[in-house]
XYZ file of C-alpha atoms in Angstrom:
542
model
C 0.000 0.000 0.000
C 1.356 3.404 -0.915
C 1.701 6.064 1.761
C 2.466 9.102 -0.378
C 3.008 12.135 1.837
C 4.175 14.695 -0.704
C 3.901 15.275 -4.401
C 6.406 12.881 -5.999
C 9.653 14.412 -7.159
C 10.455 14.082 -10.854
C 13.362 11.745 -10.185
C 12.922 9.791 -13.403
C 14.379 12.570 -15.510
C 18.066 13.297 -15.838
C 19.658 15.387 -13.073
C 19.749 18.459 -15.338
C 15.983 18.251 -15.754
C 15.148 18.057 -12.058
C 12.857 20.833 -10.830
C 14.595 23.827 -9.318
C 13.008 25.738 -6.463
C 13.494 29.467 -6.970
C 10.936 30.865 -4.549
C 12.691 32.580 -1.606
C 12.321 30.492 1.545
C 11.874 31.814 5.080
C 15.037 32.134 7.082
C 15.502 28.877 9.023
C 14.660 29.119 12.681
C 12.278 32.096 12.305
C 8.525 32.178 12.020
C 6.595 34.916 10.283
C 7.456 36.830 7.106
C 11.153 37.486 6.680
C 11.464 39.158 3.305
C 14.810 40.654 4.209
C 16.351 37.169 4.500
C 16.693 36.171 0.857
C 20.432 35.526 0.573
C 22.127 32.138 0.582
C 23.181 30.555 3.882
C 26.421 29.016 2.724
C 29.588 29.595 4.721
C 32.110 31.883 3.064
C 35.818 31.181 2.635
C 38.774 32.812 4.306
C 41.427 34.532 2.240
C 43.630 31.762 0.865
C 46.924 33.324 1.947
C 45.666 34.784 5.224
C 46.580 33.261 8.567
C 43.392 32.819 10.561
C 43.729 33.677 14.242
C 40.591 32.318 15.861
C 41.000 34.301 19.087
C 40.544 37.576 17.203
C 36.914 38.728 17.068
C 37.477 42.083 15.370
C 35.262 43.048 12.446
C 37.372 45.898 11.077
C 39.126 44.082 8.217
C 37.368 42.189 5.443
C 38.255 38.630 4.524
C 38.852 38.551 0.784
C 40.370 35.966 -1.532
C 43.373 35.942 -3.830
C 41.276 36.589 -6.949
C 39.189 39.452 -5.530
C 39.619 42.885 -7.070
C 40.912 45.749 -4.909
C 38.484 48.536 -4.051
C 39.319 52.209 -4.297
C 38.497 54.816 -1.620
C 36.037 56.338 -4.059
C 34.257 52.992 -4.485
C 34.176 52.465 -0.729
C 32.620 55.895 -0.264
C 30.069 55.238 -3.005
C 29.147 51.843 -1.533
C 28.406 53.420 1.844
C 25.592 55.655 0.584
C 21.959 55.452 -0.539
C 20.702 52.219 1.040
C 17.059 51.799 2.032
C 16.499 50.521 5.597
C 15.351 46.878 5.632
C 14.309 46.022 9.184
C 13.081 42.547 9.994
C 9.371 42.136 10.743
C 8.609 43.066 14.325
C 6.855 39.734 14.946
C 9.730 37.505 13.750
C 10.472 34.891 16.436
C 12.434 31.663 16.573
C 9.941 28.751 16.650
C 11.015 27.624 20.137
C 10.914 31.184 21.528
C 8.466 30.281 24.305
C 10.341 27.092 25.284
C 13.935 28.207 25.584
C 13.616 30.296 28.809
C 12.623 27.205 30.798
C 15.444 25.228 29.215
C 18.008 27.836 30.226
C 16.542 28.001 33.722
C 16.864 24.226 34.139
C 20.515 24.352 33.130
C 21.289 27.352 35.315
C 19.622 25.777 38.343
C 22.214 23.014 38.271
C 25.094 25.502 38.586
C 24.160 28.268 41.047
C 26.647 31.121 41.200
C 28.633 29.885 38.201
C 29.145 31.360 34.767
C 28.236 28.994 31.922
C 29.652 29.470 28.429
C 28.033 27.620 25.509
C 29.573 28.364 22.091
C 27.806 27.809 18.785
C 30.996 26.498 17.194
C 33.407 27.675 14.529
C 33.616 27.414 10.765
C 35.867 24.610 9.511
C 37.864 24.745 6.285
C 36.876 22.132 3.722
C 39.453 22.979 1.070
C 41.831 25.918 0.775
C 39.554 28.963 1.167
C 36.209 27.113 1.193
C 34.430 26.205 4.422
C 32.153 23.341 5.275
C 28.517 24.260 5.737
C 28.002 25.250 9.359
C 25.614 23.697 11.857
C 25.537 25.183 15.367
C 26.261 22.957 18.318
C 23.118 21.239 19.532
C 23.311 22.622 23.070
C 23.566 26.193 21.762
C 20.636 25.686 19.387
C 18.512 24.011 22.081
C 19.067 26.888 24.520
C 18.646 29.769 22.051
C 16.407 28.478 19.250
C 18.973 29.732 16.714
C 19.773 27.044 14.153
C 21.090 28.786 11.037
C 24.503 28.795 9.412
C 25.032 32.452 10.355
C 25.505 31.412 13.997
C 29.164 30.455 13.488
C 31.368 31.971 16.178
C 28.534 33.129 18.434
C 28.554 32.507 22.184
C 25.794 32.146 24.781
C 26.772 33.138 28.312
C 24.632 32.416 31.362
C 25.956 34.979 33.814
C 25.289 34.436 37.535
C 22.976 37.074 38.979
C 22.829 36.079 42.629
C 23.084 32.562 44.035
C 20.044 31.122 42.284
C 19.609 33.239 39.156
C 21.387 33.696 35.838
C 21.060 36.265 33.077
C 21.387 34.946 29.538
C 23.464 37.075 27.165
C 23.984 36.205 23.495
C 27.225 37.471 22.027
C 26.598 37.747 18.282
C 28.190 39.109 15.166
C 25.743 41.900 14.281
C 24.584 42.847 10.832
C 27.321 44.193 8.559
C 27.126 47.999 8.689
C 26.895 49.819 5.367
C 29.608 52.244 6.462
C 32.583 49.912 5.929
C 33.775 47.243 3.528
C 32.584 44.092 5.268
C 29.057 44.030 3.870
C 30.247 43.825 0.248
C 33.874 42.634 0.509
C 33.993 39.985 3.259
C 33.493 36.512 1.809
C 32.865 34.869 5.176
C 30.594 37.364 6.859
C 29.614 40.070 4.355
C 25.882 40.504 3.815
C 26.256 40.598 0.028
C 28.166 37.295 0.156
C 26.298 35.160 2.693
C 23.096 37.023 3.501
C 21.743 39.353 6.130
C 22.279 38.852 9.850
C 19.949 40.424 12.414
C 20.790 43.612 14.211
C 21.413 43.034 17.907
C 18.010 44.501 18.764
C 16.333 42.253 16.196
C 18.116 39.160 17.514
C 17.041 40.025 21.059
C 13.429 40.325 19.947
C 13.578 37.059 18.002
C 15.079 35.044 20.863
C 13.969 36.855 24.011
C 17.637 37.010 25.090
C 19.710 40.119 25.701
C 22.256 40.429 22.891
C 25.693 42.006 22.803
C 28.356 42.299 20.129
C 30.660 39.324 19.731
C 33.812 41.407 20.078
C 32.797 42.287 23.637
C 32.403 38.820 25.141
C 36.057 38.348 26.118
C 35.807 41.513 28.227
C 33.800 39.355 30.633
C 37.027 37.536 31.430
C 38.743 40.611 32.907
C 38.643 41.488 36.594
C 37.273 39.289 39.387
C 35.729 36.120 37.984
C 33.017 33.736 39.142
C 33.574 29.988 38.795
C 33.265 29.299 35.082
C 32.215 26.269 33.085
C 32.567 26.061 29.313
C 31.420 23.546 26.758
C 34.921 22.481 25.715
C 36.010 21.534 22.227
C 33.258 23.407 20.397
C 35.020 26.650 19.431
C 38.847 26.859 19.516
C 38.682 30.628 19.997
C 36.615 30.263 23.168
C 38.873 27.527 24.505
C 41.954 29.618 23.795
C 40.479 32.719 25.430
C 39.847 30.790 28.624
C 43.197 29.009 28.582
C 44.967 32.355 28.406
C 43.365 33.382 31.701
C 43.477 30.095 33.533
C 46.686 30.926 35.340
C 44.849 33.575 37.323
C 43.262 32.182 40.511
C 40.419 34.657 40.066
C 39.503 33.141 36.707
C 39.360 29.537 37.887
C 37.628 27.089 35.611
C 35.481 24.406 37.216
C 35.967 20.772 36.071
C 33.415 19.854 33.465
C 29.976 18.454 34.090
C 28.207 20.933 31.841
C 28.167 18.659 28.790
C 26.570 15.833 30.778
C 23.863 18.071 32.204
C 23.049 19.531 28.780
C 22.722 16.002 27.372
C 20.604 14.609 30.199
C 18.174 17.528 30.176
C 17.403 16.694 26.538
C 16.637 13.007 27.149
C 12.876 13.595 27.453
C 11.323 15.429 24.507
C 8.481 17.875 25.104
C 5.403 17.846 22.825
C 6.849 20.470 20.477
C 10.055 18.463 20.074
C 8.059 15.308 19.414
C 6.104 17.115 16.707
C 9.332 18.267 15.052
C 10.638 14.709 15.103
C 7.381 13.494 13.575
C 7.756 16.066 10.797
C 11.272 14.775 10.182
C 9.993 11.193 10.031
C 7.217 12.152 7.601
C 9.645 13.958 5.299
C 11.991 10.969 5.461
C 9.123 8.682 4.476
C 8.551 10.849 1.409
C 12.263 10.569 0.599
C 12.128 6.771 0.740
C 9.178 6.830 -1.647
C 11.168 9.064 -3.998
C 14.004 6.533 -3.949
C 11.767 3.605 -4.876
C 10.352 5.545 -7.823
C 13.905 6.346 -8.935
C 15.247 2.767 -8.811
C 14.785 2.119 -12.566
C 17.042 5.098 -13.356
C 19.484 4.160 -10.610
C 19.870 0.723 -12.176
C 20.985 2.352 -15.432
C 23.786 4.360 -13.836
C 27.292 3.099 -13.068
C 26.968 4.709 -9.652
C 23.430 3.717 -8.847
C 24.047 4.027 -5.111
C 24.940 7.662 -5.618
C 21.788 8.223 -7.664
C 19.809 6.940 -4.670
C 21.748 9.211 -2.335
C 21.110 12.233 -4.535
C 17.385 11.562 -4.811
C 16.973 11.277 -1.056
C 19.173 14.272 -0.324
C 17.130 16.401 -2.717
C 14.024 15.667 -0.649
C 15.976 16.424 2.547
C 17.046 19.837 1.302
C 13.582 20.711 0.032
C 11.776 19.651 3.221
C 14.341 20.629 5.843
C 17.895 21.683 6.543
C 19.259 18.637 4.729
C 20.202 15.059 5.582
C 20.630 14.540 9.310
C 23.731 12.458 8.578
C 25.514 11.022 5.565
C 23.019 8.920 3.644
C 23.883 5.218 3.482
C 22.850 3.718 0.132
C 24.439 0.276 0.197
C 23.762 -2.251 -2.539
C 24.601 -5.935 -2.312
C 27.545 -6.799 -0.084
C 28.136 -3.112 0.687
C 25.193 -3.457 3.095
C 27.535 -5.499 5.308
C 29.529 -2.302 5.943
C 27.695 -0.577 8.799
C 28.401 2.986 7.690
C 28.824 2.664 3.934
C 28.754 6.270 2.752
C 30.997 6.011 -0.305
C 27.876 5.148 -2.299
C 29.931 4.721 -5.450
C 28.812 1.293 -6.693
C 26.238 0.204 -9.217
C 22.951 -1.495 -8.323
C 21.790 -4.742 -9.847
C 18.521 -6.615 -9.987
C 18.594 -9.447 -7.484
C 20.507 -7.369 -4.932
C 19.240 -5.813 -1.739
C 19.570 -2.068 -1.188
C 20.069 -0.978 2.407
C 18.946 2.648 2.682
C 19.698 4.344 6.012
C 18.712 8.017 5.841
C 16.992 10.815 7.709
C 15.774 14.336 7.042
C 16.938 17.008 9.492
C 14.383 19.798 9.815
C 15.349 23.476 10.015
C 14.855 23.087 13.778
C 17.717 20.505 13.593
C 15.568 17.582 14.794
C 16.354 14.557 12.641
C 14.787 11.257 11.720
C 16.788 8.022 11.373
C 15.141 5.239 9.377
C 16.482 2.180 7.570
C 14.772 -0.079 5.088
C 16.355 -2.962 3.207
C 14.712 -3.148 -0.215
C 14.894 -5.761 -2.981
C 16.100 -3.806 -5.990
C 13.927 -5.917 -8.314
C 10.883 -5.391 -6.083
C 10.886 -9.026 -4.916
C 12.926 -10.791 -2.230
C 14.569 -14.077 -3.121
C 13.734 -16.929 -0.698
C 17.138 -16.632 1.001
C 16.879 -12.833 1.291
C 13.380 -13.144 2.708
C 14.589 -15.630 5.326
C 17.267 -13.215 6.548
C 14.846 -10.289 6.422
C 12.189 -12.135 8.416
C 14.676 -13.023 11.163
C 15.744 -9.372 11.497
C 12.095 -8.294 11.531
C 11.328 -10.793 14.323
C 14.238 -9.345 16.289
C 12.923 -5.818 15.785
C 9.430 -6.895 16.877
C 10.909 -8.344 20.073
C 12.873 -5.165 20.724
C 9.847 -2.926 20.221
C 7.760 -5.093 22.566
C 10.279 -4.408 25.343
C 9.811 -0.625 25.224
C 7.911 0.897 28.137
C 8.523 3.450 30.909
C 10.660 1.949 33.666
C 12.298 -0.652 31.443
C 16.059 -0.520 31.206
C 17.307 1.128 28.027
C 19.323 -1.982 27.176
C 16.352 -4.350 27.503
C 15.140 -3.879 23.930
C 18.620 -4.605 22.584
C 18.907 -7.793 24.609
C 15.469 -8.945 23.457
C 16.399 -8.394 19.808
C 19.769 -10.104 20.182
C 18.192 -13.204 21.701
C 15.974 -13.608 18.642
C 18.958 -13.237 16.314
C 21.099 -15.664 18.308
C 18.334 -18.267 18.341
C 17.810 -17.867 14.612
C 21.512 -18.158 13.829
C 21.626 -21.316 15.952
C 18.658 -22.803 14.099
C 20.392 -22.078 10.788
C 23.463 -23.955 12.015
C 25.597 -20.813 11.805
C 26.104 -20.679 15.588
C 27.432 -24.058 16.694
C 26.279 -23.446 20.249
C 23.080 -22.575 22.074
C 21.750 -19.036 22.070
C 22.314 -18.855 25.838
C 25.977 -19.725 25.424
C 26.463 -17.280 22.553
C 24.760 -14.482 24.498
C 26.924 -14.950 27.586
C 29.147 -11.956 28.339
C 32.279 -14.120 28.171
C 31.313 -15.437 24.718
C 29.317 -13.130 22.430
C 30.021 -15.143 19.275
C 26.678 -14.039 17.792
C 28.128 -10.556 17.435
C 30.256 -11.701 14.504
C 27.064 -11.461 12.461
C 25.330 -8.420 13.994
C 28.278 -6.314 15.198
C 26.663 -3.365 16.980
C 23.955 -2.090 19.314
C 20.313 -2.115 18.298
C 19.333 1.509 18.835
C 20.008 4.889 20.370
C 18.341 8.068 21.560
C 17.193 10.408 18.784
C 16.640 14.154 18.717
C 18.620 17.146 17.518
C 21.634 14.856 17.288
C 21.443 11.612 15.379
C 22.962 9.787 18.347
C 21.330 12.089 20.846
C 22.326 12.861 24.436
C 25.648 11.059 23.999
C 27.402 13.013 26.776
C 25.013 11.733 29.442
C 26.420 9.869 32.411
C 26.192 6.128 31.909
C 23.789 5.743 34.820
C 21.375 8.098 33.033
C 21.907 6.669 29.536
C 22.609 4.001 28.327
C 22.404 2.244 31.705
C 19.311 4.197 32.797
C 15.586 3.550 32.638
C 13.246 4.598 29.857
C 10.876 7.516 30.510
C 7.741 8.724 28.787
C 8.646 11.265 26.110
C 11.992 9.771 25.150
C 12.490 9.126 21.435
C 14.743 6.352 20.217
C 15.500 3.983 17.360
C 15.190 0.201 17.256
C 17.448 -1.108 14.502
C 18.677 -4.709 14.685
C 20.579 -6.043 11.709
C 22.470 -8.997 10.283
C 25.652 -8.332 8.337
C 26.784 -11.572 6.729
C 30.179 -10.734 5.302
C 30.933 -11.891 1.753
C 34.224 -13.531 2.803
C 33.003 -15.223 6.016
C 33.829 -18.909 5.781
C 31.630 -19.716 8.798
C 28.572 -18.999 6.641
C 26.895 -21.051 3.921
C 27.707 -19.534 0.545
C 24.069 -18.638 -0.037
C 24.106 -16.293 2.966
C 27.378 -14.536 2.255
C 27.148 -10.900 1.228
C 23.629 -10.297 2.578
C 23.147 -7.288 4.850
C 19.765 -6.437 6.361
C 18.853 -3.693 8.825
C 15.346 -2.522 9.719
C 15.229 0.707 11.719
C 12.295 2.672 13.041
C 11.776 5.691 15.301
C 9.575 5.399 18.383
C 8.456 7.632 21.248
C 7.945 6.159 24.710
C 4.324 6.556 25.864
C 2.593 6.004 29.211
C 2.076 2.304 28.514
C 4.569 1.365 25.806
C 5.805 3.066 22.652
C 4.325 4.667 19.547
C 5.818 3.843 16.164
C 6.464 7.220 14.538
C 7.555 5.714 11.210
C 4.527 3.454 10.730
C 3.828 4.939 7.266
C 6.716 2.839 5.928
C 5.936 -0.893 5.694
C 8.098 -3.277 7.692
C 7.092 -6.813 6.660
C 8.562 -8.429 3.557
C 5.125 -8.696 1.939
C 4.355 -5.101 2.862
C 7.629 -3.869 1.366
C 6.985 -5.707 -1.894
C 3.424 -4.382 -2.198
C 4.541 -0.837 -1.349
C 7.343 -0.916 -3.922
C 5.014 -2.289 -6.583
C 2.471 0.463 -5.984
C 5.124 3.161 -6.365
C 6.823 1.635 -9.395
C 3.518 0.961 -11.159
C 2.398 4.527 -10.553
């Protein structure tokens, strides 16, 4: 049965004929009309011969490149005149505007009297003078609601205001003024190169947080200092600024627990977060449907896996911020490689295609779904046998989900089904109990990894939590996670019958813990072998 959620993309035509969206889109992370935000959000390169000193936050010199033309004083003077004011709409707000104050208060309550520094992160060079696209650190985005690429280098400070209170201050790079060169000359930050940034007053209105210029934040580190915690390893400039003052007893830096607290506070998703995750799942479902429709063209291309990747990633960019992680499009024996992202092989009828992909919304919440599809539309008997065993393991794992259950219970339930099946096939020459014992674990040769993880703004969400909270903790209502058992039967494994070698199957779904169990968020995608075949046929026939 087809579960079409969006108008199908025209993925049967050549790439040059694919539809191009030219309508200006709203600025990510802001609701309401934002006509002033119509520039691209790509990061802009540093001058190729310029030494970048990340501690410097000055905005007085423009970053240009080796092939840029010089500008005369007369041109600079001309460029600084006759510009119409373009204020942002007064009602522009980040979508989580009403949620972030409580989030910041929960964090601050854990560290009374201490200064907390949460950077957005820094741009990273991809090649020479070209940067990678920027995504702000999850903790920064969760606390501020700011999720766009223009957040690079920004810093959130929770400043102690008495023993039990903190004031939030956002240190931002303000809009490029039209009185200097930056707005039209600076490739990394100039408005004419990468798009408009908000004025400080506009950013304060959008977020509900007091905003100050980025060049001023290091002034906080002068004079008597409160105990300070920083989210380490996110922005080298922030780390360096604090290291330079660590010798002073007044500027003592408290040993880290901030990352753990920020992770653990995100373990339970509120209703708005759950709705964003559902939107991500729905968009991902549409992307999987696009891929099935495109399989005939993918089969014709020498890099059919990459065709699949491109089709899904097109949907991800149209529906959200982009893929939540590198899309895995693994045909045949490549499915036995857990994180196959080269995606450079052809596809053939008779193979299985393991597609592991997720759309990340502009809010940065991502889905994570895997389906293993018969490229021809029909499983062979051997493929179906492997698929059905993995499905039985997933069913057992899902049945173990409920509030109060240990997080690891669903994994253990799934692994028992796989171990018993491998024993019945004669692959495991021992009982399931023996193979599952902690001093044995031979079943893991064929399944390799864990069967799921927390899901949210990060693909592997809340990873800095203390072990007693996650993964050794108990499940709670509102947590969102994946259940994703798999069998990866390596093509050169001599312990396997030849018919099984080179088959990789993973089935992965996203679920939210409810009061009495779990709700399958990705139910629009079929899971059974028969259901997959019927679904594929309906899409290919259409």
